[in-house]
């Protein structure tokens, strides 16, 4: 099995979701809008930093906030 086919279509769906969530966060950061709604952030929270595939324990998406 070649490395390019590892994960197949099942992984592809997860990557599509990951990319959409990363894009949502990136747009919010660029627009300088609050992090709410959704993830339980206070309404005054600002999203400040986004990193993808970081190599940390939380490697898919890492988001830093003003909190």
Tab-separated table of N, CA and C in Angstrom, residues 6 13 20 32 55 60:
chain	number	residue	atom	x	y	z
A	6	UNK	N	-3.008	5.823	2.264
A	6	UNK	CA	-3.274	5.516	3.664
A	6	UNK	C	-4.404	6.422	4.159
A	13	UNK	N	-12.934	12.578	4.651
A	13	UNK	CA	-14.069	13.264	5.260
A	13	UNK	C	-13.662	14.029	6.497
A	20	UNK	N	-12.632	22.948	7.096
A	20	UNK	CA	-13.749	23.891	7.241
A	20	UNK	C	-13.725	24.580	8.600
A	32	UNK	N	-11.558	39.883	13.262
A	32	UNK	CA	-11.478	40.353	14.647
A	32	UNK	C	-12.838	40.312	15.335
A	55	UNK	N	1.777	18.981	15.796
A	55	UNK	CA	2.673	17.980	16.370
A	55	UNK	C	2.523	17.873	17.878
A	60	UNK	N	-4.539	18.622	15.516
A	60	UNK	CA	-5.329	18.973	14.347
A	60	UNK	C	-5.523	20.478	14.234
